[in-house]
PDB file of C-alpha atoms in Angstrom:
ATOM      1  CA  MET A  30     -72.054  52.829-178.778  1.00  0.00           C
ATOM      2  CA  LEU A  31     -68.301  52.475-179.183  1.00  0.00           C
ATOM      3  CA  ASP A  32     -66.287  54.417-176.566  1.00  0.00           C
ATOM      4  CA  ILE A  33     -63.214  55.453-178.525  1.00  0.00           C
ATOM      5  CA  SER A  34     -61.515  56.972-175.472  1.00  0.00           C
ATOM      6  CA  GLN A  35     -61.205  53.417-174.110  1.00  0.00           C
ATOM      7  CA  LEU A  36     -59.275  52.377-177.231  1.00  0.00           C
ATOM      8  CA  VAL A  37     -56.884  55.268-177.930  1.00  0.00           C
ATOM      9  CA  SER A  38     -55.242  57.737-175.554  1.00  0.00           C
ATOM     10  CA  LEU A  39     -55.124  61.491-175.727  1.00  0.00           C
ATOM     11  CA  GLY A  40     -51.554  62.617-176.243  1.00  0.00           C
ATOM     12  CA  SER A  41     -50.661  59.533-178.280  1.00  0.00           C
ATOM     13  CA  GLU A  42     -48.196  60.465-180.942  1.00  0.00           C
ATOM     14  CA  ARG A  43     -46.404  59.099-183.927  1.00  0.00           C
ATOM     15  CA  ALA A  44     -43.230  60.527-185.445  1.00  0.00           C
ATOM     16  CA  ILE A  45     -41.160  59.599-188.464  1.00  0.00           C
ATOM     17  CA  LYS A  46     -38.274  61.017-190.452  1.00  0.00           C
ATOM     18  CA  LYS A  47     -38.243  60.806-194.217  1.00  0.00           C
ATOM     19  CA  THR A  48     -36.102  62.031-197.069  1.00  0.00           C
ATOM     20  CA  VAL A  49     -38.096  63.997-199.637  1.00  0.00           C
ATOM     21  CA  SER A  50     -38.194  61.924-202.828  1.00  0.00           C
ATOM     22  CA  VAL A  51     -39.694  62.431-206.264  1.00  0.00           C
ATOM     23  CA  ASP A  52     -42.873  60.724-205.008  1.00  0.00           C
ATOM     24  CA  ASP A  53     -43.229  63.517-202.441  1.00  0.00           C
ATOM     25  CA  THR A  54     -43.290  66.155-205.173  1.00  0.00           C
ATOM     26  CA  VAL A  55     -46.111  64.528-207.128  1.00  0.00           C
ATOM     27  CA  GLY A  56     -49.157  66.728-206.981  1.00  0.00           C
ATOM     28  CA  ASN A  57     -47.392  69.993-207.642  1.00  0.00           C
ATOM     29  CA  SER A  58     -49.306  71.710-210.394  1.00  0.00           C
ATOM     30  CA  SER A  59     -46.410  73.741-211.750  1.00  0.00           C
ATOM     31  CA  LEU A  60     -43.229  72.663-213.496  1.00  0.00           C
ATOM     32  CA  TYR A  61     -41.430  75.281-211.408  1.00  0.00           C
ATOM     33  CA  LEU A  62     -42.363  73.406-208.223  1.00  0.00           C
ATOM     34  CA  GLU A  63     -41.482  69.854-209.255  1.00  0.00           C
ATOM     35  CA  GLN A  64     -38.393  69.692-207.003  1.00  0.00           C
ATOM     36  CA  PHE A  65     -40.253  70.785-203.835  1.00  0.00           C
ATOM     37  CA  LEU A  66     -42.117  68.839-201.155  1.00  0.00           C
ATOM     38  CA  SER A  67     -45.780  69.148-202.132  1.00  0.00           C
ATOM     39  CA  THR A  68     -48.588  70.047-199.782  1.00  0.00           C
ATOM     40  CA  SER A  69     -50.510  66.985-200.965  1.00  0.00           C
ATOM     41  CA  ALA A  70     -47.593  64.724-199.986  1.00  0.00           C
ATOM     42  CA  CYS A  71     -47.583  66.331-196.527  1.00  0.00           C
ATOM     43  CA  ILE A  72     -51.303  65.651-196.134  1.00  0.00           C
ATOM     44  CA  ASN A  73     -50.963  62.074-197.410  1.00  0.00           C
ATOM     45  CA  MET A  74     -48.290  61.260-194.837  1.00  0.00           C
ATOM     46  CA  VAL A  75     -50.237  62.860-191.969  1.00  0.00           C
ATOM     47  CA  VAL A  76     -53.391  60.954-192.946  1.00  0.00           C
ATOM     48  CA  ARG A  77     -51.440  57.695-193.152  1.00  0.00           C
ATOM     49  CA  MET A  78     -49.859  58.239-189.732  1.00  0.00           C
ATOM     50  CA  ALA A  79     -53.162  59.148-188.044  1.00  0.00           C
ATOM     51  CA  THR A  80     -54.975  56.246-189.698  1.00  0.00           C
ATOM     52  CA  GLU A  81     -52.356  53.737-188.551  1.00  0.00           C
ATOM     53  CA  MET A  82     -52.474  55.141-185.030  1.00  0.00           C
ATOM     54  CA  VAL A  83     -56.256  54.749-184.756  1.00  0.00           C
ATOM     55  CA  ASP A  84     -57.309  51.838-186.939  1.00  0.00           C
ATOM     56  CA  GLN A  85     -55.056  49.267-185.272  1.00  0.00           C
ATOM     57  CA  ALA A  86     -56.862  49.986-181.970  1.00  0.00           C
ATOM     58  CA  LEU A  87     -60.402  49.638-183.340  1.00  0.00           C
ATOM     59  CA  PRO A  88     -62.498  46.484-183.072  1.00  0.00           C
ATOM     60  CA  GLN A  89     -63.235  44.488-186.196  1.00  0.00           C
ATOM     61  CA  GLY A  90     -65.806  46.173-188.404  1.00  0.00           C
ATOM     62  CA  PHE A  91     -64.756  49.723-187.515  1.00  0.00           C
ATOM     63  CA  ILE A  92     -62.437  52.049-189.422  1.00  0.00           C
ATOM     64  CA  SER A  93     -61.539  55.702-189.346  1.00  0.00           C
ATOM     65  CA  VAL A  94     -62.205  58.026-192.262  1.00  0.00           C
ATOM     66  CA  GLY A  95     -60.918  61.492-193.013  1.00  0.00           C
ATOM     67  CA  TYR A  96     -63.357  64.186-191.917  1.00  0.00           C
ATOM     68  CA  HIS A  97     -61.470  67.496-192.050  1.00  0.00           C
ATOM     69  CA  THR A  98     -57.928  68.735-192.638  1.00  0.00           C
ATOM     70  CA  GLU A  99     -56.365  72.169-192.186  1.00  0.00           C
ATOM     71  CA  ILE A 100     -52.806  72.779-193.315  1.00  0.00           C
ATOM     72  CA  THR A 101     -50.468  75.726-193.452  1.00  0.00           C
ATOM     73  CA  HIS A 102     -47.422  75.090-195.651  1.00  0.00           C
ATOM     74  CA  GLU A 103     -45.095  77.976-194.818  1.00  0.00           C
ATOM     75  CA  GLU A 104     -41.623  77.015-195.987  1.00  0.00           C
ATOM     76  CA  PRO A 105     -40.165  75.331-199.089  1.00  0.00           C
ATOM     77  CA  THR A 106     -38.331  72.042-198.739  1.00  0.00           C
ATOM     78  CA  MET A 107     -36.537  70.423-201.651  1.00  0.00           C
ATOM     79  CA  MET A 108     -36.026  66.877-202.816  1.00  0.00           C
ATOM     80  CA  GLY A 109     -33.236  65.216-200.834  1.00  0.00           C
ATOM     81  CA  ALA A 110     -33.969  67.071-197.588  1.00  0.00           C
ATOM     82  CA  GLU A 111     -34.822  65.097-194.452  1.00  0.00           C
ATOM     83  CA  VAL A 112     -38.184  66.036-192.944  1.00  0.00           C
ATOM     84  CA  SER A 113     -39.714  65.025-189.632  1.00  0.00           C
ATOM     85  CA  TYR A 114     -43.435  64.384-189.303  1.00  0.00           C
ATOM     86  CA  LYS A 115     -45.142  64.428-185.906  1.00  0.00           C
ATOM     87  CA  VAL A 116     -48.829  63.674-185.338  1.00  0.00           C
ATOM     88  CA  VAL A 117     -50.438  63.977-181.872  1.00  0.00           C
ATOM     89  CA  LEU A 118     -53.964  62.986-180.829  1.00  0.00           C
ATOM     90  CA  LYS A 119     -55.318  66.141-179.143  1.00  0.00           C
ATOM     91  CA  GLU A 120     -59.063  65.580-178.778  1.00  0.00           C
ATOM     92  CA  ILE A 121     -61.709  62.866-178.791  1.00  0.00           C
ATOM     93  CA  ASP A 122     -65.276  64.086-179.257  1.00  0.00           C
ATOM     94  CA  GLY A 123     -67.736  61.241-179.745  1.00  0.00           C
ATOM     95  CA  ASN A 124     -66.574  59.418-182.859  1.00  0.00           C
ATOM     96  CA  ARG A 125     -64.242  62.251-183.971  1.00  0.00           C
ATOM     97  CA  LEU A 126     -60.542  62.348-183.248  1.00  0.00           C
ATOM     98  CA  THR A 127     -58.553  65.540-183.755  1.00  0.00           C
ATOM     99  CA  PHE A 128     -54.831  65.382-184.427  1.00  0.00           C
ATOM    100  CA  ASP A 129     -52.348  68.238-184.464  1.00  0.00           C
ATOM    101  CA  PHE A 130     -49.412  67.786-186.800  1.00  0.00           C
ATOM    102  CA  GLU A 131     -46.119  69.433-187.536  1.00  0.00           C
ATOM    103  CA  ILE A 132     -43.627  68.861-190.330  1.00  0.00           C
ATOM    104  CA  SER A 133     -40.125  70.243-189.998  1.00  0.00           C
ATOM    105  CA  ASP A 134     -36.698  70.115-191.588  1.00  0.00           C
ATOM    106  CA  LYS A 135     -33.285  71.003-190.158  1.00  0.00           C
ATOM    107  CA  ASN A 136     -34.174  74.715-190.323  1.00  0.00           C
ATOM    108  CA  GLY A 137     -37.494  74.527-188.484  1.00  0.00           C
ATOM    109  CA  ILE A 138     -41.203  74.148-189.140  1.00  0.00           C
ATOM    110  CA  VAL A 139     -42.215  73.634-192.760  1.00  0.00           C
ATOM    111  CA  SER A 140     -45.905  72.876-192.312  1.00  0.00           C
ATOM    112  CA  TYR A 141     -48.469  72.425-189.545  1.00  0.00           C
ATOM    113  CA  GLY A 142     -52.174  71.963-189.037  1.00  0.00           C
ATOM    114  CA  LYS A 143     -54.895  69.674-187.809  1.00  0.00           C
ATOM    115  CA  HIS A 144     -56.532  66.549-189.120  1.00  0.00           C
ATOM    116  CA  VAL A 145     -59.863  65.124-187.940  1.00  0.00           C
ATOM    117  CA  ARG A 146     -60.890  61.498-188.408  1.00  0.00           C
ATOM    118  CA  ALA A 147     -64.294  59.940-187.726  1.00  0.00           C
ATOM    119  CA  VAL A 148     -64.618  56.367-186.495  1.00  0.00           C
ATOM    120  CA  VAL A 149     -67.383  54.567-188.365  1.00  0.00           C
ATOM    121  CA  ASN A 150     -68.834  51.119-188.869  1.00  0.00           C
ATOM    122  CA  TYR A 151     -67.508  49.916-192.224  1.00  0.00           C
ATOM    123  CA  THR A 152     -70.663  48.012-193.206  1.00  0.00           C
ATOM    124  CA  LYS A 153     -72.879  51.039-192.539  1.00  0.00           C
ATOM    125  CA  LEU A 154     -70.484  53.283-194.462  1.00  0.00           C
ATOM    126  CA  LEU A 155     -70.607  50.938-197.438  1.00  0.00           C
ATOM    127  CA  GLU A 156     -74.409  50.760-197.305  1.00  0.00           C
ATOM    128  CA  LYS A 157     -74.694  54.550-197.209  1.00  0.00           C
ATOM    129  CA  ALA A 158     -72.299  54.950-200.148  1.00  0.00           C
ATOM    130  CA  LYS A 159     -74.220  52.390-202.207  1.00  0.00           C
ATOM    131  CA  GLU A 160     -77.497  54.127-201.365  1.00  0.00           C
ATOM    132  CA  ARG A 161     -76.085  57.449-202.580  1.00  0.00           C
ATOM    133  CA  MET A 162     -75.024  55.799-205.821  1.00  0.00           C
ATOM    134  CA  SER A 163     -78.521  54.440-206.454  1.00  0.00           C
ATOM    135  CA  THR A 164     -80.341  57.764-206.122  1.00  0.00           C
TER     136      THR A 164
END
């Protein structure tokens, strides 16, 4: 069995700064919200950051997949604002990795939560998905 704790370290983190663009508002379901950072854009960036952190450390044939995400989006942030994303690996439990994340702008925290990824064998994942399609 793959020992993930030998490949990635607890406390590992990734941080980026980004200016909110029109692409970051896609996913808002209301015309009134089209100029605001969307919750879906927040999740997409967190998932991307966590995936990059983990997958580059995995041996060939293994990938990480999203398992669970919790997000609280407390404050509005508009297009043109600079936001900071921070993702920290907080727990490794078997094949599951739990990340805490925080998104902030110049006025403080905008959004926070946790994201869990599972490390899986890609070939087995593909086989399972194909089996589900055939039943």
